[in-house]
Each structure stands twice: as structure tokens, then as C-alpha cells.
């Protein structure tokens, strides 16, 4: 596909902001879609692992003002287990059935006239538990004598697959160096400003049950069939509506679908619509989070520092259930598992383990944060073994500009890039040699100052077929594989020439409407104010596919491509109508400045709205064979997104951007306070559609990454109790903690696969900055002989590491 050379109008103001800044946002709590809606409260388990001996709901049901109380019996009588991404005997319902498996797991629901009454009555629900031994550490969960969460399964391993590409063992046998590392990545979340919210209505109709629900769900819409499967109804009988405004998600709100099913069942028993709004403690205890991972990496390295082969053993802690879309986190970066480096042979073992923690799901940069923490820490270790500067080591191993499109051993096809140029920009912008001199002087004074970097491939426009890799090739149904990166859009023009654009991407504040308006205005040659984007989602009326949604940086490469294709169809009709009014041939006219005008004589023109009016009001005047249609849909479906091959290779994303990032840190020798002094970042996201929005995405990703690198962790005691269930203990960074010197720059190598050359950018720094900070801290503490193998890094952690260091004791 060709890349359009002209870029969309580069407006800077977001058209979404006036409503938000004046209190006119339309969040789910702001709307009351159905009269007579009741309110629900969820009764949750206080135990991490316990058998349910009995559930007595009678006292609660007898309380005045209570419409319904449901528990495990009602759930199993009506709902089926959610369909899983692979066959494993670990059934997952929206409530506990036989036993509870994490603190906060729903057990019962009380429906009443208001939230106060529902929560009061929830205390009358009587549940008799038989506590069982818990397991929260994933390595302990792997042991044969570990407490077993699901009796029908063979242990706690939900999936275990090994992949090999190339002659890995031979390359390791011949290597000059074998460099190894074991790393842990923590579990942390997104803590959006707006927690989960659902309004559900179960309708018993003549031809069977149907469910309509409002939720601040963000997609992916592959969860709609999962929801329908649990409800036992066709997907066409599940109508999901999502308001225009969503107070943040970053992946976390994909996990709302169990509550949609649960509230639909509550509505069935109450005979009325039911609303449930999650509070912050519920969200911290039981919503979703990115998976924590333990990983072992090994590299076969030549004497010159060339990485020839890679072994990776990845174990994800998915919590109590393998909740769809998991085990996505293990496979989202499958095609780019070798990162920015030319590594010809790779062996990967991927395991998902269940423990007595909250089930996991998507979290901004999911899969990439975990992967690059291990891979980029290993690259620094290789640099040390080979006596090379970390920057030089990376440059020696980069995929080169002339290699694109570059095929990775695992099946990824990197579409474009210039990693060396981006690295040159990074080192120049950081004044790298001056930083090293600053470090030398700091060390002479006995101070801890470190410089760390990360160079990562940023995948975008996910091919959902990667989840199929969790199932062995011989078990994947022939001809029924899953793949795709399709995105739909609908554009129409009314008789007055106003253009309406209906998006199905369910944004969470990224500015989708702003960019869509600019793209369509450019395509049709009309002023921005003549284009009206609509971002509300109604699965009954909005174009969508199972791959639609706001995740994996899909908007820039996919939705804008669909906009271009739909715009081209409309432009063709408008040109025919305008040419008719001008008495000219359609090929002789162009759309510009709100007009249809002759290319050779721009002063001969008719207004765009008059051409649109002709199609609506006088279609008989159009040339024979011209459809009187100013209503177009487009589905951009890149052919590069195919199902996994029989050899288990897959191009797991359509586009692959690049991030080169550097962090400089200082550590107070007495207080152990870690200070992020400077961040220098260079992003290649292909064609930049809106520089202001792109910069905003970079800033947001950096803030999110700082949380995971320096503050945030969802901790559990050995007894399985969460110890960070409030903001008193779960430390989100504020503006005070995200103040640092930032130098942000951009390189553009347009993708040949998308219509505007754009790639995604909103997740890259979430993947690169945590490990860049870890590398910087390791660099700072190198004189003390301290290694960094896990996150987060804050004063307590650094104090323990330094107190255990012989070099520090002699410091």
C-alpha cells in the first residue's frame, strides 16, 4: 500500500477538551440510561484460598428494600464458565463456585434501591469458609507439593510451551561467552481515575434472553463473544454500549466483562436494570493488573560482543484464573522477542502459572515491559562481560537500516526503521560523553550517579492471532485459526455538507476524535469544523469487529488507514457531483478549501456542500451508474496479519516502531533516596499525525513507567493477603515525583503498510523506561558490587541491597 505524502492538518488543540474542562463530560456515572435502575454491592472473599462450605442468603433476602441476592447457586444455574483462550481444566465464573482463590473474589451480589442499603445488607450474607493453604509466589506454585488451586488440573501450570527457531544449542556450544541472568518484573496496575462501572439489563424476550449493558469498557471486543458464551446467548443478543468519555484504562478495563455478566444475572433476578460502580479498594483488590513475571535469559555471545543466540524462559503469574485474554502477556511480543537486535536463533519457554492473587490482564505496554526488563538488563550484562560501553554493545547488534523489512526468527516482520540514527540522536541529545564525565567526577566524590539506556522495538496494531500460540500447532483447528488487525469506520455527509465520522475505537483520552477530524478534513478538502467525529460505541449500531478497541496502539496505524479508505470513496462521489455542477470530468477536479474546483482553473469551483446537496436532493442529475450514496464504511484489514504458522511463527503486530531512551539517576549515600535526574528519549512512530498528542502520549507513558520502576507494586504477604490495597500503601507517582529534566525527540521512518505511514506510540516508554532506570541504578551502584534484578527501586530496596554489599560496608 502506498503512503500518502501529505500529512493531516497539524492542529494542536484537542477538540475533546472543552467539554471535559467545563464539566460536561459524559462518563457512565453521569448518565442514567434506564429508569428504575437498582444498585448492587458485591460480597467478596476475605480469604486468599478457602473452600466454600455453605452460602446462606436468606437473612439478606428478607431485609426490606432488597430486590435480589444471588450467590454461587444462581451463577451456576444460569451462567456457563467463560470460554478460555486455550483448553485447560480451570473454569472461570464471575463469582467463586466451589472455593475462593483470591482476596476480593466475588461470592455474592446484593441488589437494593441504593448503594448504602446494598452495602449494609451485604453484611448479612453468611458464608462458611474452610481456609486452605495459599500460594502467591510463582516459583513456589511450580513445585509439585504446592497448594493446588484447581482440582481438575494437573498442577498450577495453565500453559507450558517451548519454541525453537534456529540451531540454538550449536551456537551456544560455539560461543565465546555465555551470559545469563534471572530477573523479576513486578505486578502493577494503571489505577485509572475512574474505576469500573456497569449498568446491565437482562431481558427475557419471546425468542430467548438478551442482555443490554452500559460499561466503561475499552475493548478489545474479542471479549464480547467471551461474554456471550458465559451468558449462553449469541453475540448478536448482547448489546454493549460505551459512553463517549472514559476516565482512563490503559488496558485494565478490558477486565470488566465478568462484572457485566454478573450484573446481567443480578438484573435477571431483580427484574430491573442494575447499576454497579466499583470503589477504589475494590479496584485495587479485585479488578486487574499486569502480570508479574520471573524470567531466565541466556545469550550466546562472540568475543566481539555479537549476540548469536538467545534462550528465554518466561513464567507469568496470571493470578487465580487464566482469565481471557490471558495468556496474551506471554505472546503479545512474540514476533519482536529478539528486540532491536539481529539474533538468528531463539529458544523460548512460555509458562502461565495460577496463584492466589487477583487474575491479570492487559496493562499499558503489556508483554513489552516484562520482556524488555529481562532482555535489556541482559544486554548491559553482556556489555560488561565484553568490556564494551552499553551504547556500543547495542549498536553492534542493531538491525541495520538496509535490513528492512527485517524478518525475526519468531516470525515478526519489522516494517521500517533506522535504529542507528535514533541512537545517534539519543547520544547527541543526552551529551553522553559529558554525562560520563559527570559520573566520573561524582564517583571521585564518593557519590552514586548512574546512566542507563534501553533500545526497544515498539509493536503496534496487534495481530490477535498471537494468542493461538498457546495451543500447540497440531491442536489448532485447521482453517479456523484466529488472526487480524481489522478496524472499521463509517463516514457520511449530510445535505448541508457536514461530515460525520463514527469511530469504534473507544478512546480513553488519547485524542482519537481530534486526529480523526484532521485526517478526514484533509481527505475531503474541508475545514476542520465541517467534520464531526463521534466516539460513542454501541455494538448494535457502530461498526466493529472482534479486534476493534483501544489497545496495543491500534488507532494511528489502523483506524486512520480505514479513515483514508472511507474518505477516498466519499471523495470520489463528491468529485462526480461537483464535476456535474461544473460541467467537467471528475478526473479534472480536486477537493480543497471546502470546494470542488478545477485543477487547471481553481477559480472555477462549487462549494463542497453544494456538491453534497446534489447527491441528496437531485440524484437524477448524476451520471448514469453513479450511486447516490454519501455514506461509506471501510474495514482496513492488512494482509500481513495472519494466523500462526504450522512452525509456530507469527507476525504478532503490523507495525514496529522504535524507542531509544536514556535515564540518569543519583542515589543519596545516606538516605538512599533515588532521584531521576534526566530522561532523554527518541521515538520513531512512523509518520507523526499530531505532534502535540504524540508528545502527550510520551509524557503519559513516562509517568506510568516511573510508577512501575520506582514506586508501584501490588504486594501480597506469604499468607496471600494484599498489603497494598489503598493509596496509603500503593504509591502512585504524582507531579512531585515526575519532575525531571526531559529531552524528547522524534524520528520518522514511515511504515509502508499503513495508509499514512503511521505507527503506534502510546506504550513505548512504558516498555523502555523501567529497564533504563534499572540499568542506570545498576550503573550507579556498580562500585558497590550491587546487581539489579527486579523492580520497583526505591529507598527501602536500595538500602537492603547496599547493606548487603561488602563494598558498601567498606565505602
Coordinates of N, CA and C in Angstrom, one line a residue, residues 39-251:
X39 N -29.3 -0.7 42.5 CA -27.9 -0.6 42.7 C -27.4 -1.9 43.4
X40 N -26.2 -2.3 43.0 CA -25.7 -3.6 43.5 C -24.4 -3.3 44.4
X41 N -24.2 -4.2 45.3 CA -23.0 -4.3 46.1 C -22.5 -5.7 46.0
X42 N -21.2 -5.9 45.9 CA -20.6 -7.2 45.8 C -20.0 -7.7 47.1
X43 N -20.3 -8.9 47.5 CA -19.8 -9.5 48.7 C -18.5 -10.3 48.2
X44 N -17.4 -10.0 48.9 CA -16.1 -10.5 48.4 C -15.4 -11.4 49.5
X45 N -14.6 -12.2 49.0 CA -13.9 -13.2 49.9 C -12.8 -12.4 50.7
X46 N -12.7 -12.7 52.0 CA -11.6 -12.2 52.8 C -10.4 -13.1 52.8
X47 N -10.6 -14.3 52.2 CA -9.6 -15.3 52.2 C -8.9 -15.5 50.8
X48 N -7.6 -15.7 50.8 CA -7.0 -16.0 49.5 C -7.2 -17.3 48.9
X49 N -7.5 -18.3 49.8 CA -7.8 -19.7 49.3 C -8.6 -20.4 50.4
X50 N -9.8 -20.7 50.0 CA -10.7 -21.4 51.0 C -11.8 -22.1 50.3
X51 N -12.2 -23.2 50.9 CA -13.4 -24.0 50.3 C -14.6 -23.3 50.9
X52 N -15.7 -23.2 50.0 CA -16.9 -22.7 50.4 C -17.8 -23.8 50.9
X53 N -18.0 -23.9 52.2 CA -18.8 -24.9 52.8 C -20.3 -24.7 52.6
X54 N -20.7 -23.4 52.7 CA -22.1 -23.1 52.5 C -22.2 -21.5 52.3
X55 N -23.3 -21.2 51.7 CA -23.7 -19.7 51.5 C -25.1 -19.6 51.9
X56 N -25.4 -18.8 52.9 CA -26.8 -18.5 53.3 C -27.2 -17.1 53.0
X57 N -28.1 -17.0 52.1 CA -28.6 -15.7 51.6 C -29.9 -15.2 52.2
X58 N -30.5 -16.0 53.1 CA -31.9 -15.8 53.5 C -32.1 -14.5 54.3
X59 N -31.2 -14.3 55.3 CA -31.3 -13.0 56.1 C -31.2 -11.8 55.2
X60 N -30.3 -11.8 54.3 CA -30.2 -10.7 53.4 C -31.4 -10.5 52.5
X61 N -32.0 -11.6 52.0 CA -33.1 -11.6 51.1 C -34.4 -11.0 51.8
X62 N -34.5 -11.3 53.1 CA -35.7 -10.9 53.9 C -35.6 -9.4 54.3
X63 N -34.5 -8.8 54.1 CA -34.3 -7.4 54.5 C -35.2 -6.4 53.7
X64 N -35.9 -5.5 54.3 CA -36.8 -4.6 53.5 C -35.9 -3.8 52.5
X65 N -36.5 -3.6 51.3 CA -35.8 -2.8 50.3 C -34.9 -3.6 49.4
X66 N -34.7 -4.9 49.7 CA -33.8 -5.7 48.9 C -34.5 -6.3 47.7
X67 N -34.0 -6.2 46.5 CA -34.7 -6.7 45.3 C -34.2 -8.1 45.0
X68 N -33.0 -8.4 45.2 CA -32.4 -9.7 44.9 C -31.1 -9.9 45.6
X69 N -30.8 -11.2 45.9 CA -29.5 -11.5 46.4 C -29.1 -12.8 45.7
X70 N -28.0 -12.8 45.0 CA -27.6 -14.0 44.3 C -26.2 -14.5 44.7
X71 N -25.9 -15.8 44.6 CA -24.7 -16.4 45.0 C -24.3 -17.5 44.0
X72 N -23.4 -18.4 44.5 CA -22.9 -19.4 43.6 C -23.9 -20.2 42.9
X73 N -25.0 -20.6 43.6 CA -26.0 -21.4 43.1 C -26.7 -20.8 41.9
X74 N -27.0 -19.5 42.0 CA -27.7 -18.7 40.9 C -26.7 -18.6 39.7
X75 N -25.5 -18.4 40.0 CA -24.5 -18.3 38.9 C -24.4 -19.6 38.1
X76 N -24.2 -20.7 38.8 CA -24.1 -22.0 38.1 C -25.4 -22.4 37.4
X77 N -26.5 -21.9 37.9 CA -27.8 -22.3 37.3 C -28.0 -21.7 36.0
X78 N -27.4 -20.5 35.8 CA -27.7 -19.7 34.5 C -26.5 -19.5 33.7
X79 N -25.3 -19.3 34.3 CA -24.2 -18.9 33.5 C -23.3 -20.1 33.3
X80 N -22.5 -20.0 32.2 CA -21.5 -21.0 31.9 C -20.2 -20.5 32.2
X81 N -19.1 -21.3 32.4 CA -17.8 -20.7 32.5 C -17.4 -19.9 31.3
X82 N -16.6 -18.9 31.5 CA -16.2 -18.1 30.4 C -15.3 -18.9 29.4
X83 N -15.6 -18.8 28.2 CA -14.7 -19.5 27.2 C -13.2 -19.0 27.4
X84 N -12.3 -19.9 27.5 CA -10.9 -19.6 27.7 C -10.1 -19.5 26.4
X85 N -9.0 -18.9 26.4 CA -8.1 -18.8 25.2 C -7.5 -20.1 24.8
X86 N -7.5 -21.1 25.7 CA -7.0 -22.4 25.4 C -7.7 -23.4 26.3
X87 N -7.6 -24.7 26.0 CA -8.3 -25.7 26.8 C -7.4 -26.0 28.0
X88 N -8.0 -25.7 29.1 CA -7.4 -26.0 30.4 C -8.5 -26.2 31.4
X89 N -8.4 -27.2 32.3 CA -9.4 -27.5 33.3 C -9.4 -26.6 34.5
X90 N -9.5 -25.3 34.2 CA -9.5 -24.2 35.2 C -10.7 -23.3 35.0
X91 N -11.9 -23.8 35.2 CA -13.1 -23.0 34.8 C -13.2 -21.7 35.6
X92 N -13.6 -20.6 34.9 CA -13.7 -19.3 35.4 C -15.1 -18.8 35.3
X93 N -15.7 -18.4 36.4 CA -17.1 -17.8 36.5 C -16.9 -16.4 37.1
X94 N -17.9 -15.6 37.0 CA -17.8 -14.2 37.6 C -17.9 -14.2 39.1
X95 N -18.2 -15.3 39.7 CA -18.1 -15.5 41.2 C -17.4 -16.8 41.5
X96 N -16.9 -16.9 42.7 CA -16.4 -18.2 43.2 C -17.6 -19.2 43.2
X97 N -17.3 -20.4 42.9 CA -18.3 -21.5 42.8 C -18.1 -22.5 44.0
X98 N -17.0 -23.2 43.9 CA -16.7 -24.3 44.9 C -15.8 -23.7 46.0
X99 N -14.8 -22.8 45.6 CA -14.0 -22.2 46.6 C -13.5 -20.9 46.1
X100 N -13.0 -20.1 47.0 CA -12.4 -18.8 46.7 C -10.9 -19.0 46.4
X101 N -10.4 -18.1 45.5 CA -9.0 -18.3 45.1 C -8.2 -17.0 45.2
X102 N -8.8 -15.9 45.6 CA -8.0 -14.7 45.9 C -8.9 -13.8 46.8
X103 N -8.2 -13.0 47.5 CA -8.9 -12.0 48.4 C -9.6 -11.0 47.5
X104 N -10.9 -10.8 47.7 CA -11.6 -9.9 46.9 C -12.4 -10.6 45.8
X105 N -12.3 -11.9 45.7 CA -13.1 -12.6 44.7 C -14.6 -12.5 45.0
X106 N -15.4 -12.1 44.0 CA -16.9 -12.0 44.3 C -17.5 -13.4 44.7
X107 N -18.4 -13.4 45.7 CA -19.1 -14.6 46.1 C -20.6 -14.4 46.0
X108 N -21.1 -13.2 46.2 CA -22.5 -12.9 46.2 C -22.7 -11.5 45.8
X109 N -23.9 -11.2 45.4 CA -24.3 -9.8 45.0 C -25.7 -9.5 45.6
X110 N -25.7 -8.3 46.2 CA -26.9 -7.8 46.8 C -27.5 -6.6 45.9
X111 N -28.7 -6.7 45.6 CA -29.3 -5.6 44.8 C -30.4 -4.9 45.6
X112 N -30.3 -3.6 45.7 CA -31.3 -2.8 46.5 C -31.5 -1.5 45.9
X113 N -32.3 -0.7 46.6 CA -32.7 0.6 46.0 C -31.6 1.6 45.9
X114 N -30.6 1.5 46.8 CA -29.4 2.4 46.7 C -28.2 1.7 47.2
X115 N -27.0 2.3 47.0 CA -25.8 1.7 47.4 C -25.6 1.5 48.9
X116 N -26.1 2.5 49.7 CA -26.0 2.4 51.1 C -26.7 1.2 51.6
X117 N -27.9 1.0 51.2 CA -28.7 -0.2 51.7 C -28.0 -1.5 51.2
X118 N -27.6 -1.5 49.9 CA -27.0 -2.7 49.4 C -25.7 -3.1 50.2
X119 N -24.9 -2.1 50.5 CA -23.7 -2.5 51.3 C -24.0 -2.9 52.7
X120 N -25.0 -2.3 53.3 CA -25.4 -2.7 54.7 C -25.9 -4.1 54.7
X121 N -26.7 -4.4 53.7 CA -27.3 -5.8 53.6 C -26.3 -6.8 53.2
X122 N -25.2 -6.4 52.5 CA -24.2 -7.4 52.2 C -23.5 -8.0 53.4
X123 N -23.6 -7.3 54.5 CA -23.0 -7.8 55.7 C -23.9 -8.9 56.3
X124 N -25.1 -9.1 55.8 CA -26.0 -10.1 56.3 C -25.8 -11.4 55.6
X125 N -25.0 -11.4 54.5 CA -24.8 -12.7 53.7 C -23.8 -13.5 54.6
X126 N -24.2 -14.8 54.8 CA -23.4 -15.7 55.7 C -22.7 -16.7 54.8
X127 N -21.4 -16.7 54.9 CA -20.6 -17.6 54.1 C -19.7 -18.4 55.1
X128 N -19.7 -19.7 55.0 CA -18.9 -20.6 55.8 C -17.7 -21.0 55.0
X129 N -16.5 -20.6 55.4 CA -15.3 -20.9 54.6 C -14.4 -21.9 55.4
X130 N -13.8 -22.8 54.6 CA -12.8 -23.7 55.2 C -11.4 -23.2 54.6
X131 N -10.6 -22.5 55.4 CA -9.4 -21.9 54.8 C -8.4 -23.0 54.3
X132 N -7.8 -22.8 53.2 CA -6.8 -23.7 52.6 C -5.4 -23.0 52.5
X133 N -4.4 -23.7 52.4 CA -3.0 -23.1 52.3 C -3.0 -22.3 50.9
X134 N -2.5 -21.1 51.0 CA -2.3 -20.3 49.7 C -0.9 -20.4 49.1
X135 N -0.8 -20.0 47.9 CA 0.5 -19.9 47.3 C 0.4 -18.6 46.4
X136 N 1.4 -17.7 46.6 CA 1.4 -16.4 45.8 C 2.6 -16.3 45.0
X137 N 3.7 -17.0 45.3 CA 4.9 -16.9 44.6 C 4.9 -17.9 43.4
X138 N 5.2 -17.4 42.2 CA 5.1 -18.2 41.0 C 6.0 -19.4 41.0
X139 N 7.2 -19.2 41.5 CA 8.2 -20.3 41.6 C 7.7 -21.4 42.5
X140 N 7.2 -20.9 43.7 CA 6.6 -21.9 44.6 C 5.4 -22.6 44.0
X141 N 4.6 -21.9 43.2 CA 3.5 -22.5 42.6 C 3.8 -23.6 41.6
X142 N 5.0 -23.6 41.1 CA 5.5 -24.6 40.1 C 5.9 -25.9 40.8
X143 N 6.1 -25.9 42.1 CA 6.6 -27.1 42.8 C 5.5 -28.1 42.9
X144 N 5.9 -29.4 42.9 CA 4.9 -30.5 42.9 C 4.1 -30.5 44.1
X145 N 4.6 -30.0 45.3 CA 3.9 -30.1 46.5 C 3.2 -28.7 46.9
X146 N 3.1 -27.8 45.9 CA 2.4 -26.6 46.1 C 0.9 -26.7 46.3
X147 N 0.3 -25.9 47.1 CA -1.2 -25.9 47.1 C -1.8 -25.8 45.7
X148 N -2.7 -26.7 45.4 CA -3.3 -26.7 44.1 C -4.6 -25.9 44.0
X149 N -4.7 -24.9 43.1 CA -5.8 -24.1 43.0 C -7.0 -24.7 42.4
X150 N -6.8 -25.5 41.3 CA -7.9 -26.1 40.5 C -7.7 -27.6 40.5
X151 N -8.6 -28.3 41.2 CA -8.5 -29.7 41.4 C -8.5 -30.5 40.1
X152 N -9.2 -30.0 39.1 CA -9.3 -30.7 37.8 C -8.0 -30.6 37.0
X153 N -7.1 -29.8 37.4 CA -5.9 -29.5 36.6 C -4.8 -30.4 37.1
X154 N -3.8 -30.5 36.3 CA -2.6 -31.2 36.7 C -1.5 -30.2 37.2
X155 N -1.7 -29.7 38.4 CA -0.9 -28.7 39.0 C -1.3 -27.3 38.7
X156 N -0.5 -26.3 38.9 CA -0.8 -24.9 38.8 C -0.4 -24.3 37.4
X157 N 0.2 -25.1 36.6 CA 0.6 -24.5 35.3 C -0.5 -24.6 34.3
X158 N -1.0 -23.4 33.9 CA -2.1 -23.3 32.9 C -1.7 -23.6 31.5
X159 N -0.5 -23.2 31.2 CA 0.0 -23.4 29.8 C 1.5 -23.5 29.9
X160 N 2.1 -24.4 29.1 CA 3.6 -24.5 29.1 C 4.0 -24.9 27.6
X161 N 4.6 -24.0 26.9 CA 5.0 -24.3 25.6 C 6.5 -23.9 25.4
X162 N 7.2 -24.7 24.5 CA 8.6 -24.4 24.2 C 8.7 -24.2 22.7
X163 N 9.4 -23.2 22.2 CA 9.5 -22.9 20.8 C 11.0 -22.8 20.5
X164 N 11.4 -23.3 19.4 CA 12.8 -23.1 19.0 C 12.9 -22.8 17.5
X165 N 13.7 -21.8 17.2 CA 14.0 -21.3 15.9 C 15.5 -21.1 15.7
X166 N 16.0 -22.0 14.8 CA 17.4 -22.0 14.5 C 18.1 -23.0 15.4
X167 N 19.4 -23.2 15.1 CA 20.2 -24.2 15.9 C 20.8 -23.6 17.1
X168 N 20.0 -23.4 18.1 CA 20.3 -22.7 19.3 C 21.5 -23.4 20.1
X169 N 21.4 -24.7 20.3 CA 22.4 -25.4 21.1 C 23.8 -25.3 20.4
X170 N 23.8 -25.4 19.1 CA 25.1 -25.4 18.4 C 25.7 -24.0 18.6
X171 N 25.0 -23.0 18.5 CA 25.5 -21.6 18.6 C 26.0 -21.4 20.1
X172 N 25.3 -21.9 21.1 CA 25.8 -21.8 22.4 C 27.0 -22.6 22.7
X173 N 27.1 -23.8 22.0 CA 28.3 -24.6 22.2 C 29.6 -23.9 21.6
X174 N 29.4 -23.1 20.6 CA 30.5 -22.5 19.9 C 30.8 -21.1 20.4
X175 N 29.9 -20.5 21.3 CA 30.0 -19.1 21.8 C 31.3 -18.9 22.6
X176 N 31.8 -17.7 22.4 CA 33.0 -17.3 23.3 C 32.5 -17.0 24.7
X177 N 31.3 -16.4 24.8 CA 30.7 -16.1 26.1 C 29.3 -16.6 26.2
X178 N 28.9 -17.1 27.3 CA 27.5 -17.4 27.6 C 27.1 -16.5 28.8
X179 N 26.3 -15.6 28.6 CA 25.9 -14.6 29.6 C 24.5 -14.9 30.1
X180 N 24.3 -15.0 31.4 CA 23.0 -15.5 32.0 C 22.5 -14.4 32.9
X181 N 21.2 -14.4 33.1 CA 20.6 -13.5 34.1 C 19.2 -14.0 34.5
X182 N 18.8 -13.8 35.7 CA 17.5 -14.1 36.2 C 16.9 -12.8 36.7
X183 N 15.6 -12.5 36.2 CA 15.0 -11.2 36.5 C 13.6 -11.4 36.9
X184 N 13.1 -10.5 37.7 CA 11.7 -10.5 38.1 C 11.1 -9.1 37.8
X185 N 9.9 -9.2 37.2 CA 9.2 -7.9 36.9 C 8.0 -7.9 37.8
X186 N 7.7 -6.8 38.5 CA 6.6 -6.8 39.5 C 5.2 -6.7 38.9
X187 N 4.2 -6.9 39.7 CA 2.8 -6.7 39.3 C 2.5 -5.3 39.7
X188 N 2.0 -4.5 38.7 CA 1.5 -3.2 39.0 C 0.4 -2.9 38.0
X189 N -0.4 -1.8 38.3 CA -1.6 -1.6 37.6 C -1.6 -0.2 36.9
X190 N -2.8 0.2 36.6 CA -2.9 1.5 35.9 C -3.6 2.5 36.8
X191 N -4.3 2.1 37.8 CA -5.1 2.9 38.7 C -5.8 4.1 38.0
X192 N -6.6 3.8 37.0 CA -7.3 4.9 36.3 C -8.1 5.8 37.3
X193 N -8.4 7.0 36.9 CA -9.1 7.9 37.8 C -10.6 7.4 38.0
X194 N -11.1 6.8 36.9 CA -12.5 6.3 37.0 C -12.4 4.7 37.1
X195 N -13.0 4.2 38.2 CA -13.0 2.7 38.3 C -14.0 2.1 37.4
X196 N -14.2 0.8 37.6 CA -15.2 0.1 36.8 C -16.6 0.6 37.0
X197 N -17.4 0.6 36.0 CA -18.9 0.9 36.2 C -19.7 0.2 35.1
X198 N -20.8 -0.4 35.6 CA -21.7 -1.2 34.7 C -23.1 -0.9 35.0
X199 N -23.9 -0.8 34.0 CA -25.4 -0.8 34.1 C -25.9 -2.0 33.2
X200 N -26.6 -3.0 33.7 CA -26.9 -4.1 32.9 C -28.4 -4.4 33.0
X201 N -29.0 -4.9 32.0 CA -30.5 -5.1 31.9 C -30.7 -6.5 31.2
X202 N -31.2 -7.4 31.9 CA -31.5 -8.8 31.4 C -32.9 -8.7 30.9
X203 N -33.1 -9.1 29.7 CA -34.4 -9.1 29.0 C -34.8 -10.4 28.6
X204 N -35.9 -11.0 29.1 CA -36.5 -12.3 28.7 C -37.5 -12.0 27.6
X205 N -37.0 -12.2 26.3 CA -37.9 -11.9 25.2 C -38.5 -13.2 24.7
X206 N -39.4 -13.1 23.7 CA -40.1 -14.2 23.2 C -39.2 -15.2 22.6
X207 N -38.2 -14.8 21.9 CA -37.3 -15.7 21.2 C -36.0 -16.0 22.1
X208 N -36.1 -15.7 23.4 CA -34.9 -16.0 24.2 C -34.4 -14.8 24.9
X209 N -33.5 -15.0 25.9 CA -32.9 -13.9 26.6 C -32.0 -13.0 25.8
X210 N -31.9 -11.8 26.2 CA -31.0 -10.8 25.6 C -30.5 -9.9 26.7
X211 N -29.3 -9.4 26.6 CA -28.7 -8.5 27.6 C -28.2 -7.2 26.9
X212 N -28.6 -6.1 27.5 CA -28.0 -4.8 27.1 C -27.3 -4.3 28.3
X213 N -26.1 -3.8 28.0 CA -25.3 -3.3 29.1 C -24.5 -2.1 28.7
X214 N -24.4 -1.1 29.7 CA -23.5 0.0 29.5 C -22.3 -0.2 30.4
X215 N -21.1 0.0 29.9 CA -19.9 -0.2 30.7 C -18.8 0.7 30.2
X216 N -17.9 1.1 31.1 CA -16.7 1.9 30.7 C -15.6 0.9 30.2
X217 N -16.0 0.0 29.4 CA -15.1 -1.0 28.8 C -14.3 -0.3 27.7
X218 N -13.0 -0.7 27.5 CA -12.2 -0.1 26.5 C -11.9 -1.0 25.3
X219 N -12.5 -2.2 25.3 CA -12.1 -3.2 24.3 C -10.9 -4.0 24.9
X220 N -10.4 -5.0 24.2 CA -10.8 -5.4 22.9 C -12.1 -6.2 22.8
X221 N -12.8 -6.0 21.7 CA -14.1 -6.6 21.6 C -14.1 -8.1 21.3
X222 N -13.0 -8.7 21.3 CA -12.9 -10.1 21.4 C -13.6 -10.6 22.7
X223 N -13.7 -9.7 23.7 CA -14.4 -10.1 24.9 C -15.9 -10.2 24.8
X224 N -16.5 -9.6 23.7 CA -17.9 -9.7 23.6 C -18.4 -11.2 23.4
X225 N -17.7 -11.9 22.4 CA -18.1 -13.4 22.3 C -17.8 -14.1 23.6
X226 N -16.8 -13.8 24.4 CA -16.5 -14.4 25.6 C -17.6 -14.2 26.6
X227 N -18.1 -12.9 26.6 CA -19.2 -12.6 27.5 C -20.5 -13.3 27.1
X228 N -20.7 -13.3 25.8 CA -21.9 -14.0 25.2 C -21.9 -15.5 25.6
X229 N -20.7 -16.1 25.5 CA -20.5 -17.5 25.8 C -20.9 -17.8 27.2
X230 N -20.5 -17.0 28.2 CA -20.9 -17.2 29.6 C -22.4 -17.0 29.8
X231 N -23.0 -16.1 29.1 CA -24.4 -15.8 29.2 C -25.3 -16.9 28.5
X232 N -24.6 -17.6 27.6 CA -25.4 -18.6 26.9 C -26.3 -18.1 25.8
X233 N -25.9 -16.9 25.2 CA -26.7 -16.3 24.2 C -25.8 -16.0 23.0
X234 N -26.3 -15.8 21.8 CA -25.5 -15.4 20.7 C -24.9 -14.0 20.9
X235 N -23.8 -13.7 20.3 CA -23.2 -12.4 20.4 C -24.2 -11.3 20.0
X236 N -25.0 -11.6 19.0 CA -26.0 -10.6 18.5 C -27.0 -10.2 19.5
X237 N -27.1 -11.0 20.6 CA -28.1 -10.7 21.6 C -27.5 -10.0 22.9
X238 N -26.2 -9.7 22.7 CA -25.5 -8.9 23.8 C -25.2 -7.6 23.2
X239 N -25.9 -6.6 23.7 CA -25.7 -5.2 23.2 C -24.9 -4.4 24.2
X240 N -23.7 -4.0 23.9 CA -22.8 -3.3 24.8 C -22.6 -1.9 24.3
X241 N -22.9 -1.0 25.3 CA -22.8 0.5 25.0 C -21.7 1.1 25.9
X242 N -20.9 1.9 25.3 CA -19.8 2.6 26.0 C -19.9 4.1 25.8
X243 N -19.9 4.8 26.9 CA -20.1 6.3 26.7 C -18.9 6.9 26.1
X244 N -19.1 8.2 25.7 CA -18.0 8.9 25.0 C -16.8 9.1 25.8
X245 N -16.9 9.2 27.1 CA -15.8 9.5 28.0 C -15.5 8.4 28.9
X246 N -14.2 8.1 29.0 CA -13.7 7.0 29.9 C -12.6 7.6 30.7
X247 N -12.7 7.5 32.0 CA -11.7 8.1 32.9 C -10.4 7.2 33.0
X248 N -9.9 6.8 31.9 CA -8.6 6.1 31.9 C -8.9 4.6 31.9
X249 N -7.9 3.8 31.3 CA -8.0 2.4 31.4 C -6.6 1.8 31.2
X250 N -5.9 2.1 30.1 CA -4.6 1.6 29.8 C -4.5 0.1 29.8
X251 N -5.7 -0.5 29.5 CA -5.8 -1.9 29.4 C -6.6 -2.6 30.5

